[in-house]
Coordinates of C-alpha atoms in Angstrom, one line a residue:
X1 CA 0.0 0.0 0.0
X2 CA 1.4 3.4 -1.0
X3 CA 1.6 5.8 1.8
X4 CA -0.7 8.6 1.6
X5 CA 2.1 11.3 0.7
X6 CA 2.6 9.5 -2.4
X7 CA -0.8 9.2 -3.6
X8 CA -2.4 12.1 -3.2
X9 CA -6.4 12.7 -3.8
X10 CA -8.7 10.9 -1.5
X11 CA -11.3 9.3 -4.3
X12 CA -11.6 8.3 -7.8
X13 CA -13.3 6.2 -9.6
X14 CA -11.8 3.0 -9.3
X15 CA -9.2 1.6 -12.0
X16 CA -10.0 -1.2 -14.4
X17 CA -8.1 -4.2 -14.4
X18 CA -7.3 -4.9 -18.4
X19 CA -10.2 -4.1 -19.3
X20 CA -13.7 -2.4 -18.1
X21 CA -14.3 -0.4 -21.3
X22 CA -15.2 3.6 -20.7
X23 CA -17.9 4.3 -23.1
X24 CA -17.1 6.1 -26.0
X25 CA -18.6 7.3 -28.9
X26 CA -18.1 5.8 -32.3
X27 CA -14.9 8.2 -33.5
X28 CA -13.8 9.2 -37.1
X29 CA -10.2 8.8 -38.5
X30 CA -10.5 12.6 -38.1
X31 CA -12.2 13.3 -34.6
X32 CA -10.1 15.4 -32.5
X33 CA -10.4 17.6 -29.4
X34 CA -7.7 19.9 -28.2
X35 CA -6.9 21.5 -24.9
X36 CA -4.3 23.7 -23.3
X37 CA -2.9 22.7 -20.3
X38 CA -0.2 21.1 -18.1
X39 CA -2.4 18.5 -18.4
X40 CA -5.2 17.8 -20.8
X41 CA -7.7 17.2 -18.1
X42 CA -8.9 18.6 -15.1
X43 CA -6.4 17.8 -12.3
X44 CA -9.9 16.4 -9.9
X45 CA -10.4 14.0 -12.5
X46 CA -7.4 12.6 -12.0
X47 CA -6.4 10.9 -9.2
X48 CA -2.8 10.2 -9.5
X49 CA -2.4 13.7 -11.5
X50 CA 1.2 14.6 -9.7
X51 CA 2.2 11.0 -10.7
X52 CA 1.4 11.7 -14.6
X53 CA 2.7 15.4 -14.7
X54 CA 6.4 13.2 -13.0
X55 CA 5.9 10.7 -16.0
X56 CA 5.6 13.1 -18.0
X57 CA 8.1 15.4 -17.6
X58 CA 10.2 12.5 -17.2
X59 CA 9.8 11.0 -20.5
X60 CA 10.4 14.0 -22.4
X61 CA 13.2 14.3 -20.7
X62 CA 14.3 10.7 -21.4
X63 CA 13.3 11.2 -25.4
X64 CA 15.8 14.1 -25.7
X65 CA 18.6 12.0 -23.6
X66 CA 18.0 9.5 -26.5
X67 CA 18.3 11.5 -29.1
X68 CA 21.5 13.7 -27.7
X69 CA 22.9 9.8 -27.4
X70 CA 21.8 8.4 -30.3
X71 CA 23.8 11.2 -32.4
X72 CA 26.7 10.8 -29.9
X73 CA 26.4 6.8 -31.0
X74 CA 26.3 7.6 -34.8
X75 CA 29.2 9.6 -34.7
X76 CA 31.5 6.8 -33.1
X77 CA 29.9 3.4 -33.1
X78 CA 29.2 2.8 -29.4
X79 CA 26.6 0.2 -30.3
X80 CA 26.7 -2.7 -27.4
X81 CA 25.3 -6.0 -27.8
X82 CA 23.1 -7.8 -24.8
X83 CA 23.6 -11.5 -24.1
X84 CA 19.7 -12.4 -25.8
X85 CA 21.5 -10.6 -29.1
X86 CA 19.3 -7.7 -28.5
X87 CA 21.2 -4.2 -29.2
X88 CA 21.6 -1.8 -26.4
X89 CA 22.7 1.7 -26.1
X90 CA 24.2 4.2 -23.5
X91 CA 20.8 5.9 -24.1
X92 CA 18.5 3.0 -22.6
X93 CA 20.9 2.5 -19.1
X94 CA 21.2 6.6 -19.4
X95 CA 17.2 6.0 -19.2
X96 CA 16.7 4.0 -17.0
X97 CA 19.3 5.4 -14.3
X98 CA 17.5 9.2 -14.9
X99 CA 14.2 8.1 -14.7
X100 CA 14.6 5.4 -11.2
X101 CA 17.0 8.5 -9.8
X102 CA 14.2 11.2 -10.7
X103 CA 11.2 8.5 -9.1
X104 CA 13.1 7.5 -6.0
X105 CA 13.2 11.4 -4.9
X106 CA 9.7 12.3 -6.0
X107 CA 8.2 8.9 -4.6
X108 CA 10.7 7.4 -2.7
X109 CA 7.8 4.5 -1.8
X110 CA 7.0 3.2 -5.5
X111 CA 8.8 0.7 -6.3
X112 CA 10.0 0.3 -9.8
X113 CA 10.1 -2.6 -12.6
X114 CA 12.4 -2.2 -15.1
X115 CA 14.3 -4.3 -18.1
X116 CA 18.0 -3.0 -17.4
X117 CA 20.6 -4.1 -14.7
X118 CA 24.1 -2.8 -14.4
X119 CA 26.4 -5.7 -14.9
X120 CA 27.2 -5.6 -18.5
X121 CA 26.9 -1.7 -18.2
X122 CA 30.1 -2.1 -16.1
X123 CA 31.9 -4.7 -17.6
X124 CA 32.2 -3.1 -20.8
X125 CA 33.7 0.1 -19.1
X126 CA 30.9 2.3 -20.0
X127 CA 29.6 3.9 -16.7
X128 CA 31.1 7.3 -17.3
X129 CA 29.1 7.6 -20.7
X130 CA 25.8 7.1 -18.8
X131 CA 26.9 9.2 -15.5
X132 CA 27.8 12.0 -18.1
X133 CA 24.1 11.7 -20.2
X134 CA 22.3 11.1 -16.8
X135 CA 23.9 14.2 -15.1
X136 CA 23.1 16.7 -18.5
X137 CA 19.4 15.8 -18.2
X138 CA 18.5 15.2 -14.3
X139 CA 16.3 18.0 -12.6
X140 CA 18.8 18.1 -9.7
X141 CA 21.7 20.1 -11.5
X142 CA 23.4 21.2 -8.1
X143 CA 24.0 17.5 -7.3
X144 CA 27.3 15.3 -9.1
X145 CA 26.0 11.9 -9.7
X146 CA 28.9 8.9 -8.8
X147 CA 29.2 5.6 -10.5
X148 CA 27.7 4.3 -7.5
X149 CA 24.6 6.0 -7.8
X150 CA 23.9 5.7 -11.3
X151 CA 24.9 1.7 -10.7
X152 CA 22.2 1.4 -8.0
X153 CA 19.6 3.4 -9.7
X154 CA 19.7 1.3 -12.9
X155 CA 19.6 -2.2 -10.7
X156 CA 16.6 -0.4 -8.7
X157 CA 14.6 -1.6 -11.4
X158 CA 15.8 -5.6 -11.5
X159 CA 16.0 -6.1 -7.6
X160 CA 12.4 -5.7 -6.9
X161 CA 10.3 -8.3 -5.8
X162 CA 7.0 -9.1 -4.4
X163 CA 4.9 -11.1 -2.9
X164 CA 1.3 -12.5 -3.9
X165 CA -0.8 -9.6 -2.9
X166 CA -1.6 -6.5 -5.5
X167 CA 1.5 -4.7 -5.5
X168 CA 2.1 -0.6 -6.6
X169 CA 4.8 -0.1 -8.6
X170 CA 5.9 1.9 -11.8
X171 CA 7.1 -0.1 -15.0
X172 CA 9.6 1.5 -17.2
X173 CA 10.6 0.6 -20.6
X174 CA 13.8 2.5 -21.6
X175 CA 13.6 2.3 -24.7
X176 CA 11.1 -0.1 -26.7
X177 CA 12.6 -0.9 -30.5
X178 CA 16.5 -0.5 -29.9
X179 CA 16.8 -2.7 -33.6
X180 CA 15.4 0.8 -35.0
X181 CA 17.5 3.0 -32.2
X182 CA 20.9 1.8 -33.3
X183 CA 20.3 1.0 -37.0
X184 CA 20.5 5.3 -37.4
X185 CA 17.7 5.8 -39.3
X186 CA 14.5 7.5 -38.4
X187 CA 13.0 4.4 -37.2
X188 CA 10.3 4.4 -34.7
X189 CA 11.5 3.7 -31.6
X190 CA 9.5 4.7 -27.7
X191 CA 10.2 5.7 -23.9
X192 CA 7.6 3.8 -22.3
X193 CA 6.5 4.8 -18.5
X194 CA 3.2 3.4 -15.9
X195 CA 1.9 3.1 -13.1
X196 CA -0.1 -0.2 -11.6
X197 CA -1.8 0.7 -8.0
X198 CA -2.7 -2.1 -6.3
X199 CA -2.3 -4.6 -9.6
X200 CA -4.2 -2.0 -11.8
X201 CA -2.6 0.1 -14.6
X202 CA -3.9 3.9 -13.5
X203 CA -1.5 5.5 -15.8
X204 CA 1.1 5.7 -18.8
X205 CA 2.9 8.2 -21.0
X206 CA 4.6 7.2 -24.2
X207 CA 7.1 9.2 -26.0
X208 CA 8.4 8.8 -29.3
X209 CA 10.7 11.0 -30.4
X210 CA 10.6 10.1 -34.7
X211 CA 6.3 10.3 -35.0
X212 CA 5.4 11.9 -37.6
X213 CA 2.9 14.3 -35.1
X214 CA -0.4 14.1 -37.7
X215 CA -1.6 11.0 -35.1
X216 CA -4.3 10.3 -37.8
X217 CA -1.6 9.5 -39.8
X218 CA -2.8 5.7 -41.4
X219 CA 0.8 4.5 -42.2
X220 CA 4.5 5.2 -41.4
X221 CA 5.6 5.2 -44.5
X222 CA 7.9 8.0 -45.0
X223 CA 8.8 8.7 -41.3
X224 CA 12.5 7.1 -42.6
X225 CA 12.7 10.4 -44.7
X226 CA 12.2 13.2 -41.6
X227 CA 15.6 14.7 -39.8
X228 CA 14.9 14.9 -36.3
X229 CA 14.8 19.0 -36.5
X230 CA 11.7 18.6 -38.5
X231 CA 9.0 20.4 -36.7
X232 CA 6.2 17.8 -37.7
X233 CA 8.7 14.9 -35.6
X234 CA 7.9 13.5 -32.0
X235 CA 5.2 13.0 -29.7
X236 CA 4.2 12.1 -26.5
X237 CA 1.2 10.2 -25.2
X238 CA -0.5 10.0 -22.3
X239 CA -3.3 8.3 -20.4
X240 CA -4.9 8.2 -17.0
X241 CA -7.9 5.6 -16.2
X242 CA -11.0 7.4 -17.0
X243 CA -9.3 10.5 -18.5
X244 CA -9.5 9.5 -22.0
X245 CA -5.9 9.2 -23.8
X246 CA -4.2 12.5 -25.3
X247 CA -1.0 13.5 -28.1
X248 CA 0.8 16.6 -27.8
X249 CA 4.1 17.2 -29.6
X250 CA 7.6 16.3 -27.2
X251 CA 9.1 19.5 -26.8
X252 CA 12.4 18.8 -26.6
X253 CA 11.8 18.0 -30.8
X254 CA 10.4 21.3 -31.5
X255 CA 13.1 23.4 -33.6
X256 CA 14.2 27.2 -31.9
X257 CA 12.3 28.9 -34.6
X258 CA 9.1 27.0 -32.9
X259 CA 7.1 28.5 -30.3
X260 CA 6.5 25.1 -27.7
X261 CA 2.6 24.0 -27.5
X262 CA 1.0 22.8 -24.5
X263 CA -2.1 22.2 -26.7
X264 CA -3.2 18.3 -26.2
X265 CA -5.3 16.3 -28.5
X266 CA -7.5 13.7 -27.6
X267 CA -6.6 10.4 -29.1
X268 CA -9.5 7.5 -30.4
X269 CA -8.8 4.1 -32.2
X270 CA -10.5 3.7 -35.6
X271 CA -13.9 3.5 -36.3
X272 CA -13.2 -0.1 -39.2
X273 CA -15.7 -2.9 -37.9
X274 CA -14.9 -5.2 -40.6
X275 CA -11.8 -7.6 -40.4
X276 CA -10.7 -7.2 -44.0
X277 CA -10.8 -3.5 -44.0
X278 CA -8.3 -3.0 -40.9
X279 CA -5.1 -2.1 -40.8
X280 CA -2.8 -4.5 -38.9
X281 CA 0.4 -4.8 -37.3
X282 CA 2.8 -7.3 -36.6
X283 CA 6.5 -7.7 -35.2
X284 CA 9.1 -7.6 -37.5
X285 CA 10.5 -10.6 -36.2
X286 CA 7.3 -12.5 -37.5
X287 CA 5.6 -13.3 -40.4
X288 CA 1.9 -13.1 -41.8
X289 CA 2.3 -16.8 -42.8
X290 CA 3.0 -17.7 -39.4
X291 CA 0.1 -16.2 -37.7
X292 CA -3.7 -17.7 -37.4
X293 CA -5.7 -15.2 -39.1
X294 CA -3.6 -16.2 -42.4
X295 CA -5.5 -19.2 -43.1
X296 CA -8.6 -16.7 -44.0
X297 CA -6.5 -13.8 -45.2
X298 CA -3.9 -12.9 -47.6
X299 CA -1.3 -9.5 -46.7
X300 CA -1.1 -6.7 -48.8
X301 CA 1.2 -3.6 -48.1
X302 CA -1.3 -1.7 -50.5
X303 CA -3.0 1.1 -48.8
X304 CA -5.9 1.5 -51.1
X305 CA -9.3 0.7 -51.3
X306 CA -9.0 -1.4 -53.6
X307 CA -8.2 -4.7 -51.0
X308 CA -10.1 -7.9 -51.4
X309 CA -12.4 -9.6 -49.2
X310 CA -9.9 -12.1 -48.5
X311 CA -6.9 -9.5 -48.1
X312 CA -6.0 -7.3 -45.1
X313 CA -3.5 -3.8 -45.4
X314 CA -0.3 -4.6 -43.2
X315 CA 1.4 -1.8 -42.3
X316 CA 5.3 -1.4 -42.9
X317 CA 7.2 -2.7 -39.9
X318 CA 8.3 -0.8 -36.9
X319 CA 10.5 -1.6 -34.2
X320 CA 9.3 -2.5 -31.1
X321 CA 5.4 -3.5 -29.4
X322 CA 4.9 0.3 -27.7
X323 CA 5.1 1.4 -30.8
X324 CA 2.1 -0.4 -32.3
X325 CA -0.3 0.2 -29.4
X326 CA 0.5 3.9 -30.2
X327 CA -0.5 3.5 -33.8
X328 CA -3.9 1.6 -32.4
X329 CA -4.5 4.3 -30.0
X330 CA -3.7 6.9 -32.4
X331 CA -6.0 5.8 -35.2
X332 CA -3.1 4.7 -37.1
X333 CA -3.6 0.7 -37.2
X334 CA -6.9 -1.4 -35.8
X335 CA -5.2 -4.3 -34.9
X336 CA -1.9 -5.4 -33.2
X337 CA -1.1 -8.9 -33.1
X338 CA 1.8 -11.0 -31.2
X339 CA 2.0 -14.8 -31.2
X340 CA 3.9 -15.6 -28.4
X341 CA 5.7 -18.9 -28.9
X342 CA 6.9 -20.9 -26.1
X343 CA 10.8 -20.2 -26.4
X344 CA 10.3 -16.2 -25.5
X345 CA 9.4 -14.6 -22.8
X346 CA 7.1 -11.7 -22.9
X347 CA 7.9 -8.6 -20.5
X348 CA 5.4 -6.4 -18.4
X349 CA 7.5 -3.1 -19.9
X350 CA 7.0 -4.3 -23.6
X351 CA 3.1 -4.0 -23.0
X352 CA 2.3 -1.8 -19.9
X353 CA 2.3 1.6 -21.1
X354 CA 0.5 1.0 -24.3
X355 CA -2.3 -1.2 -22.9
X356 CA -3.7 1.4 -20.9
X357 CA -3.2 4.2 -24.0
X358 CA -5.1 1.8 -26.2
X359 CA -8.1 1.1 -23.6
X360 CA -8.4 4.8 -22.8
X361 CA -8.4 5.3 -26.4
X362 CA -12.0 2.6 -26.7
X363 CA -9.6 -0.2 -27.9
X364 CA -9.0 -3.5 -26.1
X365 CA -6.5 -5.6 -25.1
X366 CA -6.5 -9.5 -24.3
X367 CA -4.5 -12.9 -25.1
X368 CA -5.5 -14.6 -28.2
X369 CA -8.0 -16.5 -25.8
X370 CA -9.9 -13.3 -24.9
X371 CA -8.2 -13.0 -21.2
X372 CA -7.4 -10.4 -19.8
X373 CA -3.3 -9.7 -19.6
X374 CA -2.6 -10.8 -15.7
X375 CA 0.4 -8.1 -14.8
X376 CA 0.7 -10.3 -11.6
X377 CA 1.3 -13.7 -12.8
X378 CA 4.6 -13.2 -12.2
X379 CA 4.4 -12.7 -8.4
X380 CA 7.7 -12.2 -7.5
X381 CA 9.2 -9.8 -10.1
X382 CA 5.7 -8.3 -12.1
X383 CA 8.6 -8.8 -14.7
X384 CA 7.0 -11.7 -17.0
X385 CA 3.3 -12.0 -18.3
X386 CA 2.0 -15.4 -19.7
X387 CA -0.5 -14.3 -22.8
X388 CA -2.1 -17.5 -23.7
X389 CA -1.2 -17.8 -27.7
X390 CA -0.3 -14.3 -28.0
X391 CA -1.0 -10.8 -27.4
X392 CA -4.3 -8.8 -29.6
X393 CA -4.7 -5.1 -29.2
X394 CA -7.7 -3.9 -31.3
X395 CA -9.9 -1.0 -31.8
X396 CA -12.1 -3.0 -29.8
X397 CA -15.3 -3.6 -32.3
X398 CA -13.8 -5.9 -34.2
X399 CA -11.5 -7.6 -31.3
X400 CA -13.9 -10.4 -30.3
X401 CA -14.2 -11.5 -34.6
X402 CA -10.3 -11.7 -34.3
X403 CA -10.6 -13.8 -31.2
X404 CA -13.1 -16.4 -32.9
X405 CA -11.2 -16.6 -36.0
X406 CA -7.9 -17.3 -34.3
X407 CA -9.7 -20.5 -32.5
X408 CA -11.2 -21.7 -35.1
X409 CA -7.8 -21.2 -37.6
X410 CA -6.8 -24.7 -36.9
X411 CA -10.1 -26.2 -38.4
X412 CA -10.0 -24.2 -41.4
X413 CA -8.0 -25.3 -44.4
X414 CA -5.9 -22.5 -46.3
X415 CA -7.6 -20.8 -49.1

């Protein structure tokens, strides 16, 4: 239980475990409504607002850590290589060491889950390269961050554990879609930050610092073309239960000739109720062919309407699964789909963040049996979630079609 200093208004409505839908009306591609503000709701609506305006201020300031380290990595090569062959960069320990050092001081109670530990960080002789890109971007400038303290606050986020009740805690993804980070393109790539109270997502903020900001935007083709001073680059997205889910553009991407915003837009998925008009998206790691809805469909990368009945419009590929629960919550995509096969292991961070986004945006999230993603199945870290065939994040009208056609896939024979 969080102490009441950390959590700070007295009622709300309570949260939803994944997920009690909001009502909301049918939206347009186009439906937008835009506020000014710190926030983009009233701060009584919002129970855990001092927790969200933390976020995000934090993940702003974690996008423009990337990107100072991302052009510091282009210019000498410091690409490093994690045991599971996944790239990692200065920028995602520089990450996760600002944003546990920034939450242990604001909420020194909240625990925090996060993908990161400091071993290989200090075998390969690279501590002073974080210390340095941690210290240029903390909030506490008249402090002088050791190794020691960067160290600690990274393995803050791998030492945690708990026990079987519903635990509080933030989740932090440092950065979801390094392949895309350290290829040195313009490829998507996202900060990903929320909190569970009591085993309940309440909020999460996503930034991505190469989104082309139009959020109606259907595909990402031509994002590889942008520089990052472009001022139509970079968002970041936030959600809080029953606040809806808003875009406004990440500051820290906004050129000197620009005048920063504090307008917000309100976010809703797509309004397609027919499976073969969505757009979907899948990993890059996986193919159409592989997955259960390709017995009734064929892929096209043809965004026309001129698709088949028995063709869906798959979107070009993006790094990482934040990513694609922002294009659902955005309007970009209708459908997300993971299978999860039994040799990986799927992480709380890779999903936490954008499942809320999504829901608070009238989309849905469940396994490819219809369940509900249990954050807690993992009682000891919150570190691991066991989807049952896979992961399916929808606009929500067409989610439980999806559902029936994945378990009946194995009956049908291919068309």
């Amino acid at each position: 239980m969080i102490p009441a200093m950390d959590l700070h208004l007295l009622w709300s409505p309570p949260g939803v475990r994944f997920f009690r839908r909001h009502p909301s009306p049918a939206p347009l591609r186009r439906r937008f409504v835009t506020v000014s503000s710190i926030l983009p709701f009233a701060k009584e609506k919002a129970k855990y607002h001092i927790e969200l305006e933390a976020a995000v201020e934090l993940v702003e300031r974690a996008c423009s850590l990337c990107i100072d380290v991302q052009r510091s990595l282009l210019s000498d090569g410091r690409i490093l290589e994690k045991n599971d062959q996944t790239p990692v960069t200065v920028a995602d320990f520089g990450v996760q060491a600002l944003v546990s050092l920034e939450l242990g001081k604001l909420f020194p109670s909240i625990p925090l889950v996060a993908e990161e530990d400091s071993g290989f960080l200090q075998s390969q002789n690279l501590v002073d390269l974080v210390v340095s890109a941690v210290s240029d971007k903390t909030s506490f400038h008249e402090e002088s961050f050791s190794h020691a303290d960067v160290l600690e606050a990274i393995d803050r986020g791998e030492r945690t554990e708990f026990g079987t009740k519903p635990a509080t805690y933030w989740i932090l993804d440092p950065i979801d879609g390094t392949r895309g980070f350290v290829k040195g393109s313009k490829a998507l790539y996202v900060v990903g930050l929320s909190l569970v109270v009591e085993g309940e997502i309440m909020l999460g903020v996503m930034g991505c610092p190469n989104w082309v900001v139009d959020t109606s935007h259907r595909s990402i083709t031509g994002v590889q073309g942008y520089k990052n001073s472009s001022p139509g680059l970079g968002i970041i997205m936030v959600a809080h239960v029953g606040c809806g889910t808003w875009t406004k553009r990440l500051r820290h991407m906004l050129d000197s000739s620009f005048k920063p915003s504090s307008n917000w837009t309100k976010c809703f998925v797509d309004g397609c109720s027919l499976v073969h008009k969505a757009n979907f998206c899948i990993p890059d790691s996986q193919a159409w062919e592989s997955l259960p809805l390709s017995v009734f469909y064929d892929a096209t990368t043809n965004d026309n309407d001129d698709i088949g009945d028995k063709e869906i419009c798959l979107l070009p590929f993006c790094c990482g699964s934040l990513c694609k629960y922002l294009m659902v919550a955005s309007g970009g995509a209708s459908v997300f789909i993971l299978e999860v096969k039994p040799e990986r292991v799927t992480k709380a961070w890779d999903h936490a963040a954008g499942m809320i986004c999504v829901h608070e945006a009238g989309g849905k999230v469940t396994d490819w049996e219809g369940s509900e993603l249990d954050l807690a199945a993992d009682q000891v870290k919150r570190r691991i979630i066991y989807p049952a065939g896979g992961v399916l994040v929808t606009n929500g009208k067409i989610h439980q079609q999806i559902v029936e056609m994945i378990s009946s896939s194995s009956t049908v024979v291919r068309h």
